[in-house]
Amino acid sequence: EAGVAQSPRYKIIEKRQSVAFWCNPISGHATLYWYQQILGQGPKLLIQFQNNGVVDDSQLPKDRFSAERLKGVDSTLKIQPAKLEDSAVYLCASSLAHERGTEKLFFGSGTQLSVL
Amino acid sequence: GESVGLHLPTLSVQEGDNSIINCAYSNSASDYFIWYKQESGKGPQFIIDIRSNMDKRQGQRVTVLLNKTVKHLSLQIAATQPGDSAVYFCAENRGTGGFKTIFGAGTRLFVKA
């Protein structure tokens, strides 16, 4: 079974530039998540989709971050404009069901973003 | 505030010894807990989970204990191996108008040969 695919693997940009990350979840997984992981910290949930609808985006800095999941399959996360503090690993995860007690997440390898 | 955290940021054990990684949570409404392992350059990987109606669950070489009275859970790794070296996160699944997984800060486990 193919895992969660993410690209690019690494990205280096200057502050105020824009960047986009792509994620393809495991086939059949209805729920997709974007997490931000700053070095030395645990992953922080940015946004959670159920099919193509947003379930939770309370932690997404909406003035600069946006995400979409068209057709309920793959997803893109965009940052525009980037700030130095956005340097982090952006992890995409998917799960089979959005039900109580069944949210075992499967993660991709992440995109490591460096903002200079 | 709500948080899931760990008591120790690093843990060093001798190969073959047992490891115990602890985690405290503050939201008594959480009813599902998960341990993830993250190796360098990779995303977190599921290890074991436990629901709040249980106090112990065992897997292959791993055991999770849940103490709801003091809001504490632990991960025990038996006969720790070099391949167990990684960062371990506890996470809780909360449902307040939608279920989301909240991660703690993590514990880095070093296994000495």
JSON list of N, CA, C and O in Angstrom, two decimals, chain A residues 9 33 35 37 40-43 45 48 55-56 58-59 91 98-110, chain B residues 29 31-32 34 36 38 40-46 49 51 89 93 95 97-106:
[
{"chain": "A", "resi": 9, "resn": "ARG", "atom": "N", "xyz": [10.49, 17.88, -1.16]},
{"chain": "A", "resi": 9, "resn": "ARG", "atom": "CA", "xyz": [11.08, 17.38, 0.08]},
{"chain": "A", "resi": 9, "resn": "ARG", "atom": "C", "xyz": [11.73, 18.51, 0.86]},
{"chain": "A", "resi": 9, "resn": "ARG", "atom": "O", "xyz": [11.66, 18.54, 2.09]},
{"chain": "A", "resi": 33, "resn": "TYR", "atom": "N", "xyz": [-4.85, 15.99, 6.93]},
{"chain": "A", "resi": 33, "resn": "TYR", "atom": "CA", "xyz": [-4.38, 16.96, 7.90]},
{"chain": "A", "resi": 33, "resn": "TYR", "atom": "C", "xyz": [-3.07, 17.61, 7.42]},
{"chain": "A", "resi": 33, "resn": "TYR", "atom": "O", "xyz": [-2.24, 16.93, 6.81]},
{"chain": "A", "resi": 35, "resn": "TYR", "atom": "N", "xyz": [0.07, 19.52, 9.31]},
{"chain": "A", "resi": 35, "resn": "TYR", "atom": "CA", "xyz": [0.69, 19.89, 10.57]},
{"chain": "A", "resi": 35, "resn": "TYR", "atom": "C", "xyz": [1.95, 20.70, 10.29]},
{"chain": "A", "resi": 35, "resn": "TYR", "atom": "O", "xyz": [2.65, 20.47, 9.30]},
{"chain": "A", "resi": 37, "resn": "GLN", "atom": "N", "xyz": [5.62, 21.46, 12.05]},
{"chain": "A", "resi": 37, "resn": "GLN", "atom": "CA", "xyz": [6.50, 21.00, 13.12]},
{"chain": "A", "resi": 37, "resn": "GLN", "atom": "C", "xyz": [7.76, 21.85, 13.14]},
{"chain": "A", "resi": 37, "resn": "GLN", "atom": "O", "xyz": [8.64, 21.72, 12.28]},
{"chain": "A", "resi": 40, "resn": "GLY", "atom": "N", "xyz": [12.38, 20.75, 17.27]},
{"chain": "A", "resi": 40, "resn": "GLY", "atom": "CA", "xyz": [12.36, 20.52, 18.71]},
{"chain": "A", "resi": 40, "resn": "GLY", "atom": "C", "xyz": [10.99, 20.50, 19.33]},
{"chain": "A", "resi": 40, "resn": "GLY", "atom": "O", "xyz": [10.86, 20.39, 20.55]},
{"chain": "A", "resi": 41, "resn": "GLN", "atom": "N", "xyz": [9.94, 20.61, 18.50]},
{"chain": "A", "resi": 41, "resn": "GLN", "atom": "CA", "xyz": [8.58, 20.64, 19.02]},
{"chain": "A", "resi": 41, "resn": "GLN", "atom": "C", "xyz": [7.75, 19.52, 18.41]},
{"chain": "A", "resi": 41, "resn": "GLN", "atom": "O", "xyz": [8.13, 18.91, 17.41]},
{"chain": "A", "resi": 42, "resn": "GLY", "atom": "N", "xyz": [6.59, 19.30, 19.00]},
{"chain": "A", "resi": 42, "resn": "GLY", "atom": "CA", "xyz": [5.66, 18.35, 18.43]},
{"chain": "A", "resi": 42, "resn": "GLY", "atom": "C", "xyz": [4.89, 18.97, 17.28]},
{"chain": "A", "resi": 42, "resn": "GLY", "atom": "O", "xyz": [4.81, 20.20, 17.16]},
{"chain": "A", "resi": 43, "resn": "PRO", "atom": "N", "xyz": [4.31, 18.15, 16.42]},
{"chain": "A", "resi": 43, "resn": "PRO", "atom": "CA", "xyz": [3.51, 18.70, 15.32]},
{"chain": "A", "resi": 43, "resn": "PRO", "atom": "C", "xyz": [2.31, 19.49, 15.82]},
{"chain": "A", "resi": 43, "resn": "PRO", "atom": "O", "xyz": [1.66, 19.09, 16.79]},
{"chain": "A", "resi": 45, "resn": "LEU", "atom": "N", "xyz": [-1.33, 21.10, 14.64]},
{"chain": "A", "resi": 45, "resn": "LEU", "atom": "CA", "xyz": [-2.34, 21.00, 13.59]},
{"chain": "A", "resi": 45, "resn": "LEU", "atom": "C", "xyz": [-2.66, 22.37, 13.00]},
{"chain": "A", "resi": 45, "resn": "LEU", "atom": "O", "xyz": [-2.97, 23.32, 13.73]},
{"chain": "A", "resi": 48, "resn": "GLN", "atom": "N", "xyz": [-7.58, 20.64, 9.04]},
{"chain": "A", "resi": 48, "resn": "GLN", "atom": "CA", "xyz": [-8.07, 19.27, 8.92]},
{"chain": "A", "resi": 48, "resn": "GLN", "atom": "C", "xyz": [-9.25, 19.27, 7.95]},
{"chain": "A", "resi": 48, "resn": "GLN", "atom": "O", "xyz": [-10.18, 20.06, 8.09]},
{"chain": "A", "resi": 55, "resn": "VAL", "atom": "N", "xyz": [-12.77, 20.77, 8.42]},
{"chain": "A", "resi": 55, "resn": "VAL", "atom": "CA", "xyz": [-13.31, 20.40, 9.72]},
{"chain": "A", "resi": 55, "resn": "VAL", "atom": "C", "xyz": [-12.80, 21.35, 10.80]},
{"chain": "A", "resi": 55, "resn": "VAL", "atom": "O", "xyz": [-13.55, 21.77, 11.69]},
{"chain": "A", "resi": 56, "resn": "ASP", "atom": "N", "xyz": [-11.50, 21.68, 10.71]},
{"chain": "A", "resi": 56, "resn": "ASP", "atom": "CA", "xyz": [-10.89, 22.54, 11.72]},
{"chain": "A", "resi": 56, "resn": "ASP", "atom": "C", "xyz": [-9.76, 23.32, 11.08]},
{"chain": "A", "resi": 56, "resn": "ASP", "atom": "O", "xyz": [-8.86, 22.72, 10.50]},
{"chain": "A", "resi": 58, "resn": "SER", "atom": "N", "xyz": [-8.72, 26.27, 12.97]},
{"chain": "A", "resi": 58, "resn": "SER", "atom": "CA", "xyz": [-8.61, 27.28, 14.02]},
{"chain": "A", "resi": 58, "resn": "SER", "atom": "C", "xyz": [-7.17, 27.73, 14.26]},
{"chain": "A", "resi": 58, "resn": "SER", "atom": "O", "xyz": [-6.94, 28.82, 14.77]},
{"chain": "A", "resi": 59, "resn": "GLN", "atom": "N", "xyz": [-6.19, 26.89, 13.92]},
{"chain": "A", "resi": 59, "resn": "GLN", "atom": "CA", "xyz": [-4.80, 27.24, 14.14]},
{"chain": "A", "resi": 59, "resn": "GLN", "atom": "C", "xyz": [-4.09, 27.71, 12.87]},
{"chain": "A", "resi": 59, "resn": "GLN", "atom": "O", "xyz": [-2.88, 27.92, 12.89]},
{"chain": "A", "resi": 91, "resn": "LEU", "atom": "N", "xyz": [4.06, 18.74, 7.62]},
{"chain": "A", "resi": 91, "resn": "LEU", "atom": "CA", "xyz": [3.68, 17.33, 7.53]},
{"chain": "A", "resi": 91, "resn": "LEU", "atom": "C", "xyz": [2.23, 17.19, 7.08]},
{"chain": "A", "resi": 91, "resn": "LEU", "atom": "O", "xyz": [1.35, 17.89, 7.57]},
{"chain": "A", "resi": 98, "resn": "HIS", "atom": "N", "xyz": [-13.08, 9.81, 10.19]},
{"chain": "A", "resi": 98, "resn": "HIS", "atom": "CA", "xyz": [-13.15, 10.94, 11.11]},
{"chain": "A", "resi": 98, "resn": "HIS", "atom": "C", "xyz": [-14.16, 10.60, 12.18]},
{"chain": "A", "resi": 98, "resn": "HIS", "atom": "O", "xyz": [-15.20, 11.19, 12.30]},
{"chain": "A", "resi": 99, "resn": "GLU", "atom": "N", "xyz": [-13.80, 9.56, 12.96]},
{"chain": "A", "resi": 99, "resn": "GLU", "atom": "CA", "xyz": [-14.73, 9.09, 13.98]},
{"chain": "A", "resi": 99, "resn": "GLU", "atom": "C", "xyz": [-14.00, 8.98, 15.30]},
{"chain": "A", "resi": 99, "resn": "GLU", "atom": "O", "xyz": [-12.81, 8.76, 15.36]},
{"chain": "A", "resi": 100, "resn": "ARG", "atom": "N", "xyz": [-14.73, 9.07, 16.36]},
{"chain": "A", "resi": 100, "resn": "ARG", "atom": "CA", "xyz": [-14.16, 8.99, 17.69]},
{"chain": "A", "resi": 100, "resn": "ARG", "atom": "C", "xyz": [-13.39, 7.70, 17.87]},
{"chain": "A", "resi": 100, "resn": "ARG", "atom": "O", "xyz": [-13.89, 6.63, 17.65]},
{"chain": "A", "resi": 101, "resn": "GLY", "atom": "N", "xyz": [-12.16, 7.82, 18.27]},
{"chain": "A", "resi": 101, "resn": "GLY", "atom": "CA", "xyz": [-11.37, 6.65, 18.61]},
{"chain": "A", "resi": 101, "resn": "GLY", "atom": "C", "xyz": [-10.78, 5.90, 17.45]},
{"chain": "A", "resi": 101, "resn": "GLY", "atom": "O", "xyz": [-10.26, 4.82, 17.63]},
{"chain": "A", "resi": 102, "resn": "THR", "atom": "N", "xyz": [-10.85, 6.48, 16.26]},
{"chain": "A", "resi": 102, "resn": "THR", "atom": "CA", "xyz": [-10.30, 5.74, 15.12]},
{"chain": "A", "resi": 102, "resn": "THR", "atom": "C", "xyz": [-9.30, 6.58, 14.34]},
{"chain": "A", "resi": 102, "resn": "THR", "atom": "O", "xyz": [-8.94, 6.22, 13.23]},
{"chain": "A", "resi": 103, "resn": "GLU", "atom": "N", "xyz": [-8.88, 7.70, 14.91]},
{"chain": "A", "resi": 103, "resn": "GLU", "atom": "CA", "xyz": [-8.02, 8.58, 14.14]},
{"chain": "A", "resi": 103, "resn": "GLU", "atom": "C", "xyz": [-6.56, 8.20, 14.25]},
{"chain": "A", "resi": 103, "resn": "GLU", "atom": "O", "xyz": [-5.76, 8.90, 14.85]},
{"chain": "A", "resi": 104, "resn": "LYS", "atom": "N", "xyz": [-6.21, 7.06, 13.67]},
{"chain": "A", "resi": 104, "resn": "LYS", "atom": "CA", "xyz": [-4.81, 6.67, 13.54]},
{"chain": "A", "resi": 104, "resn": "LYS", "atom": "C", "xyz": [-4.29, 7.38, 12.32]},
{"chain": "A", "resi": 104, "resn": "LYS", "atom": "O", "xyz": [-4.75, 7.15, 11.20]},
{"chain": "A", "resi": 105, "resn": "LEU", "atom": "N", "xyz": [-3.33, 8.26, 12.52]},
{"chain": "A", "resi": 105, "resn": "LEU", "atom": "CA", "xyz": [-2.82, 9.08, 11.43]},
{"chain": "A", "resi": 105, "resn": "LEU", "atom": "C", "xyz": [-1.63, 8.42, 10.75]},
{"chain": "A", "resi": 105, "resn": "LEU", "atom": "O", "xyz": [-0.75, 7.85, 11.41]},
{"chain": "A", "resi": 106, "resn": "PHE", "atom": "N", "xyz": [-1.60, 8.55, 9.44]},
{"chain": "A", "resi": 106, "resn": "PHE", "atom": "CA", "xyz": [-0.48, 8.09, 8.63]},
{"chain": "A", "resi": 106, "resn": "PHE", "atom": "C", "xyz": [0.17, 9.35, 8.04]},
{"chain": "A", "resi": 106, "resn": "PHE", "atom": "O", "xyz": [-0.49, 10.12, 7.35]},
{"chain": "A", "resi": 107, "resn": "PHE", "atom": "N", "xyz": [1.45, 9.52, 8.30]},
{"chain": "A", "resi": 107, "resn": "PHE", "atom": "CA", "xyz": [2.15, 10.73, 7.91]},
{"chain": "A", "resi": 107, "resn": "PHE", "atom": "C", "xyz": [3.04, 10.52, 6.69]},
{"chain": "A", "resi": 107, "resn": "PHE", "atom": "O", "xyz": [3.60, 9.44, 6.48]},
{"chain": "A", "resi": 108, "resn": "GLY", "atom": "N", "xyz": [3.18, 11.59, 5.92]},
{"chain": "A", "resi": 108, "resn": "GLY", "atom": "CA", "xyz": [4.20, 11.64, 4.90]},
{"chain": "A", "resi": 108, "resn": "GLY", "atom": "C", "xyz": [5.53, 12.04, 5.53]},
{"chain": "A", "resi": 108, "resn": "GLY", "atom": "O", "xyz": [5.61, 12.28, 6.74]},
{"chain": "A", "resi": 109, "resn": "SER", "atom": "N", "xyz": [6.57, 12.14, 4.71]},
{"chain": "A", "resi": 109, "resn": "SER", "atom": "CA", "xyz": [7.90, 12.49, 5.22]},
{"chain": "A", "resi": 109, "resn": "SER", "atom": "C", "xyz": [8.07, 13.98, 5.44]},
{"chain": "A", "resi": 109, "resn": "SER", "atom": "O", "xyz": [9.05, 14.40, 6.05]},
{"chain": "A", "resi": 110, "resn": "GLY", "atom": "N", "xyz": [7.14, 14.77, 4.94]},
{"chain": "A", "resi": 110, "resn": "GLY", "atom": "CA", "xyz": [7.18, 16.20, 5.20]},
{"chain": "A", "resi": 110, "resn": "GLY", "atom": "C", "xyz": [7.96, 16.99, 4.18]},
{"chain": "A", "resi": 110, "resn": "GLY", "atom": "O", "xyz": [8.75, 16.45, 3.39]},
{"chain": "B", "resi": 29, "resn": "ALA", "atom": "N", "xyz": [-11.49, 15.38, 29.10]},
{"chain": "B", "resi": 29, "resn": "ALA", "atom": "CA", "xyz": [-12.48, 14.95, 28.11]},
{"chain": "B", "resi": 29, "resn": "ALA", "atom": "C", "xyz": [-11.87, 14.10, 27.00]},
{"chain": "B", "resi": 29, "resn": "ALA", "atom": "O", "xyz": [-12.59, 13.48, 26.22]},
{"chain": "B", "resi": 31, "resn": "ASP", "atom": "N", "xyz": [-10.46, 11.04, 25.12]},
{"chain": "B", "resi": 31, "resn": "ASP", "atom": "CA", "xyz": [-10.81, 9.64, 25.34]},
{"chain": "B", "resi": 31, "resn": "ASP", "atom": "C", "xyz": [-10.02, 8.67, 24.48]},
{"chain": "B", "resi": 31, "resn": "ASP", "atom": "O", "xyz": [-10.34, 7.47, 24.45]},
{"chain": "B", "resi": 32, "resn": "TYR", "atom": "N", "xyz": [-9.04, 9.16, 23.77]},
{"chain": "B", "resi": 32, "resn": "TYR", "atom": "CA", "xyz": [-8.25, 8.28, 22.91]},
{"chain": "B", "resi": 32, "resn": "TYR", "atom": "C", "xyz": [-6.85, 8.83, 22.88]},
{"chain": "B", "resi": 32, "resn": "TYR", "atom": "O", "xyz": [-6.65, 10.02, 22.63]},
{"chain": "B", "resi": 34, "resn": "ILE", "atom": "N", "xyz": [-2.62, 8.16, 21.72]},
{"chain": "B", "resi": 34, "resn": "ILE", "atom": "CA", "xyz": [-1.79, 7.45, 20.75]},
{"chain": "B", "resi": 34, "resn": "ILE", "atom": "C", "xyz": [-0.32, 7.78, 21.01]},
{"chain": "B", "resi": 34, "resn": "ILE", "atom": "O", "xyz": [0.01, 8.91, 21.35]},
{"chain": "B", "resi": 36, "resn": "TYR", "atom": "N", "xyz": [3.32, 7.94, 19.04]},
{"chain": "B", "resi": 36, "resn": "TYR", "atom": "CA", "xyz": [3.97, 7.94, 17.74]},
{"chain": "B", "resi": 36, "resn": "TYR", "atom": "C", "xyz": [5.48, 7.97, 17.92]},
{"chain": "B", "resi": 36, "resn": "TYR", "atom": "O", "xyz": [6.00, 8.55, 18.87]},
{"chain": "B", "resi": 38, "resn": "GLN", "atom": "N", "xyz": [9.01, 9.08, 15.87]},
{"chain": "B", "resi": 38, "resn": "GLN", "atom": "CA", "xyz": [9.49, 9.84, 14.73]},
{"chain": "B", "resi": 38, "resn": "GLN", "atom": "C", "xyz": [11.00, 9.70, 14.62]},
{"chain": "B", "resi": 38, "resn": "GLN", "atom": "O", "xyz": [11.75, 10.14, 15.49]},
{"chain": "B", "resi": 40, "resn": "SER", "atom": "N", "xyz": [14.58, 10.47, 12.44]},
{"chain": "B", "resi": 40, "resn": "SER", "atom": "CA", "xyz": [15.12, 11.65, 11.79]},
{"chain": "B", "resi": 40, "resn": "SER", "atom": "C", "xyz": [14.75, 11.69, 10.31]},
{"chain": "B", "resi": 40, "resn": "SER", "atom": "O", "xyz": [14.94, 10.70, 9.59]},
{"chain": "B", "resi": 41, "resn": "GLY", "atom": "N", "xyz": [14.18, 12.79, 9.87]},
{"chain": "B", "resi": 41, "resn": "GLY", "atom": "CA", "xyz": [13.86, 12.97, 8.47]},
{"chain": "B", "resi": 41, "resn": "GLY", "atom": "C", "xyz": [12.58, 12.29, 8.02]},
{"chain": "B", "resi": 41, "resn": "GLY", "atom": "O", "xyz": [12.28, 12.26, 6.82]},
{"chain": "B", "resi": 42, "resn": "LYS", "atom": "N", "xyz": [11.83, 11.75, 8.97]},
{"chain": "B", "resi": 42, "resn": "LYS", "atom": "CA", "xyz": [10.60, 11.06, 8.62]},
{"chain": "B", "resi": 42, "resn": "LYS", "atom": "C", "xyz": [9.42, 11.66, 9.39]},
{"chain": "B", "resi": 42, "resn": "LYS", "atom": "O", "xyz": [9.59, 12.37, 10.37]},
{"chain": "B", "resi": 43, "resn": "GLY", "atom": "N", "xyz": [8.23, 11.31, 8.93]},
{"chain": "B", "resi": 43, "resn": "GLY", "atom": "CA", "xyz": [7.05, 11.72, 9.67]},
{"chain": "B", "resi": 43, "resn": "GLY", "atom": "C", "xyz": [6.79, 10.77, 10.84]},
{"chain": "B", "resi": 43, "resn": "GLY", "atom": "O", "xyz": [7.33, 9.67, 10.88]},
{"chain": "B", "resi": 44, "resn": "PRO", "atom": "N", "xyz": [5.97, 11.18, 11.79]},
{"chain": "B", "resi": 44, "resn": "PRO", "atom": "CA", "xyz": [5.64, 10.30, 12.92]},
{"chain": "B", "resi": 44, "resn": "PRO", "atom": "C", "xyz": [4.97, 9.02, 12.44]},
{"chain": "B", "resi": 44, "resn": "PRO", "atom": "O", "xyz": [4.21, 9.02, 11.47]},
{"chain": "B", "resi": 45, "resn": "GLN", "atom": "N", "xyz": [5.27, 7.94, 13.15]},
{"chain": "B", "resi": 45, "resn": "GLN", "atom": "CA", "xyz": [4.72, 6.64, 12.81]},
{"chain": "B", "resi": 45, "resn": "GLN", "atom": "C", "xyz": [3.97, 6.08, 14.00]},
{"chain": "B", "resi": 45, "resn": "GLN", "atom": "O", "xyz": [4.48, 6.08, 15.13]},
{"chain": "B", "resi": 46, "resn": "PHE", "atom": "N", "xyz": [2.76, 5.60, 13.77]},
{"chain": "B", "resi": 46, "resn": "PHE", "atom": "CA", "xyz": [1.93, 5.04, 14.83]},
{"chain": "B", "resi": 46, "resn": "PHE", "atom": "C", "xyz": [2.62, 3.85, 15.50]},
{"chain": "B", "resi": 46, "resn": "PHE", "atom": "O", "xyz": [3.20, 2.99, 14.84]},
{"chain": "B", "resi": 49, "resn": "ASP", "atom": "N", "xyz": [-2.04, 2.50, 20.54]},
{"chain": "B", "resi": 49, "resn": "ASP", "atom": "CA", "xyz": [-3.07, 3.42, 21.02]},
{"chain": "B", "resi": 49, "resn": "ASP", "atom": "C", "xyz": [-3.82, 2.80, 22.19]},
{"chain": "B", "resi": 49, "resn": "ASP", "atom": "O", "xyz": [-3.70, 1.61, 22.47]},
{"chain": "B", "resi": 51, "resn": "ARG", "atom": "N", "xyz": [-7.72, 3.45, 24.45]},
{"chain": "B", "resi": 51, "resn": "ARG", "atom": "CA", "xyz": [-8.92, 4.23, 24.70]},
{"chain": "B", "resi": 51, "resn": "ARG", "atom": "C", "xyz": [-9.10, 4.43, 26.20]},
{"chain": "B", "resi": 51, "resn": "ARG", "atom": "O", "xyz": [-8.56, 3.70, 27.01]},
{"chain": "B", "resi": 89, "resn": "PHE", "atom": "N", "xyz": [6.29, 10.74, 20.68]},
{"chain": "B", "resi": 89, "resn": "PHE", "atom": "CA", "xyz": [5.25, 11.70, 21.00]},
{"chain": "B", "resi": 89, "resn": "PHE", "atom": "C", "xyz": [4.01, 10.98, 21.52]},
{"chain": "B", "resi": 89, "resn": "PHE", "atom": "O", "xyz": [3.59, 9.97, 20.95]},
{"chain": "B", "resi": 93, "resn": "ASN", "atom": "N", "xyz": [-6.65, 12.54, 21.38]},
{"chain": "B", "resi": 93, "resn": "ASN", "atom": "CA", "xyz": [-7.70, 12.81, 20.42]},
{"chain": "B", "resi": 93, "resn": "ASN", "atom": "C", "xyz": [-8.87, 13.43, 21.16]},
{"chain": "B", "resi": 93, "resn": "ASN", "atom": "O", "xyz": [-9.41, 12.82, 22.08]},
{"chain": "B", "resi": 95, "resn": "GLY", "atom": "N", "xyz": [-12.59, 15.57, 21.13]},
{"chain": "B", "resi": 95, "resn": "GLY", "atom": "CA", "xyz": [-13.78, 15.83, 20.34]},
{"chain": "B", "resi": 95, "resn": "GLY", "atom": "C", "xyz": [-14.59, 16.95, 20.92]},
{"chain": "B", "resi": 95, "resn": "GLY", "atom": "O", "xyz": [-15.27, 16.79, 21.92]},
{"chain": "B", "resi": 97, "resn": "GLY", "atom": "N", "xyz": [-16.91, 19.34, 18.89]},
{"chain": "B", "resi": 97, "resn": "GLY", "atom": "CA", "xyz": [-17.38, 19.83, 17.60]},
{"chain": "B", "resi": 97, "resn": "GLY", "atom": "C", "xyz": [-16.54, 19.34, 16.46]},
{"chain": "B", "resi": 97, "resn": "GLY", "atom": "O", "xyz": [-16.55, 19.91, 15.39]},
{"chain": "B", "resi": 98, "resn": "GLY", "atom": "N", "xyz": [-15.78, 18.31, 16.70]},
{"chain": "B", "resi": 98, "resn": "GLY", "atom": "CA", "xyz": [-14.89, 17.76, 15.67]},
{"chain": "B", "resi": 98, "resn": "GLY", "atom": "C", "xyz": [-13.72, 17.14, 16.37]},
{"chain": "B", "resi": 98, "resn": "GLY", "atom": "O", "xyz": [-13.33, 17.61, 17.43]},
{"chain": "B", "resi": 99, "resn": "PHE", "atom": "N", "xyz": [-13.17, 16.08, 15.85]},
{"chain": "B", "resi": 99, "resn": "PHE", "atom": "CA", "xyz": [-12.11, 15.38, 16.55]},
{"chain": "B", "resi": 99, "resn": "PHE", "atom": "C", "xyz": [-10.78, 15.75, 15.96]},
{"chain": "B", "resi": 99, "resn": "PHE", "atom": "O", "xyz": [-10.59, 15.72, 14.75]},
{"chain": "B", "resi": 100, "resn": "LYS", "atom": "N", "xyz": [-9.83, 16.11, 16.81]},
{"chain": "B", "resi": 100, "resn": "LYS", "atom": "CA", "xyz": [-8.50, 16.42, 16.32]},
{"chain": "B", "resi": 100, "resn": "LYS", "atom": "C", "xyz": [-7.46, 15.84, 17.24]},
{"chain": "B", "resi": 100, "resn": "LYS", "atom": "O", "xyz": [-7.68, 15.64, 18.43]},
{"chain": "B", "resi": 101, "resn": "THR", "atom": "N", "xyz": [-6.30, 15.56, 16.67]},
{"chain": "B", "resi": 101, "resn": "THR", "atom": "CA", "xyz": [-5.20, 14.93, 17.39]},
{"chain": "B", "resi": 101, "resn": "THR", "atom": "C", "xyz": [-4.19, 16.00, 17.78]},
{"chain": "B", "resi": 101, "resn": "THR", "atom": "O", "xyz": [-3.64, 16.68, 16.92]},
{"chain": "B", "resi": 102, "resn": "ILE", "atom": "N", "xyz": [-3.96, 16.11, 19.09]},
{"chain": "B", "resi": 102, "resn": "ILE", "atom": "CA", "xyz": [-3.04, 17.10, 19.65]},
{"chain": "B", "resi": 102, "resn": "ILE", "atom": "C", "xyz": [-1.79, 16.38, 20.14]},
{"chain": "B", "resi": 102, "resn": "ILE", "atom": "O", "xyz": [-1.88, 15.43, 20.91]},
{"chain": "B", "resi": 103, "resn": "PHE", "atom": "N", "xyz": [-0.63, 16.86, 19.69]},
{"chain": "B", "resi": 103, "resn": "PHE", "atom": "CA", "xyz": [0.64, 16.23, 20.04]},
{"chain": "B", "resi": 103, "resn": "PHE", "atom": "C", "xyz": [1.31, 16.95, 21.21]},
{"chain": "B", "resi": 103, "resn": "PHE", "atom": "O", "xyz": [1.22, 18.17, 21.34]},
{"chain": "B", "resi": 104, "resn": "GLY", "atom": "N", "xyz": [2.03, 16.17, 22.01]},
{"chain": "B", "resi": 104, "resn": "GLY", "atom": "CA", "xyz": [2.89, 16.74, 23.03]},
{"chain": "B", "resi": 104, "resn": "GLY", "atom": "C", "xyz": [4.23, 17.14, 22.42]},
{"chain": "B", "resi": 104, "resn": "GLY", "atom": "O", "xyz": [4.44, 17.04, 21.22]},
{"chain": "B", "resi": 105, "resn": "ALA", "atom": "N", "xyz": [5.17, 17.55, 23.29]},
{"chain": "B", "resi": 105, "resn": "ALA", "atom": "CA", "xyz": [6.45, 18.08, 22.83]},
{"chain": "B", "resi": 105, "resn": "ALA", "atom": "C", "xyz": [7.42, 17.00, 22.42]},
{"chain": "B", "resi": 105, "resn": "ALA", "atom": "O", "xyz": [8.33, 17.24, 21.64]},
{"chain": "B", "resi": 106, "resn": "GLY", "atom": "N", "xyz": [7.31, 15.79, 22.92]},
{"chain": "B", "resi": 106, "resn": "GLY", "atom": "CA", "xyz": [8.18, 14.70, 22.52]},
{"chain": "B", "resi": 106, "resn": "GLY", "atom": "C", "xyz": [9.30, 14.41, 23.49]},
{"chain": "B", "resi": 106, "resn": "GLY", "atom": "O", "xyz": [9.74, 15.29, 24.24]}
]
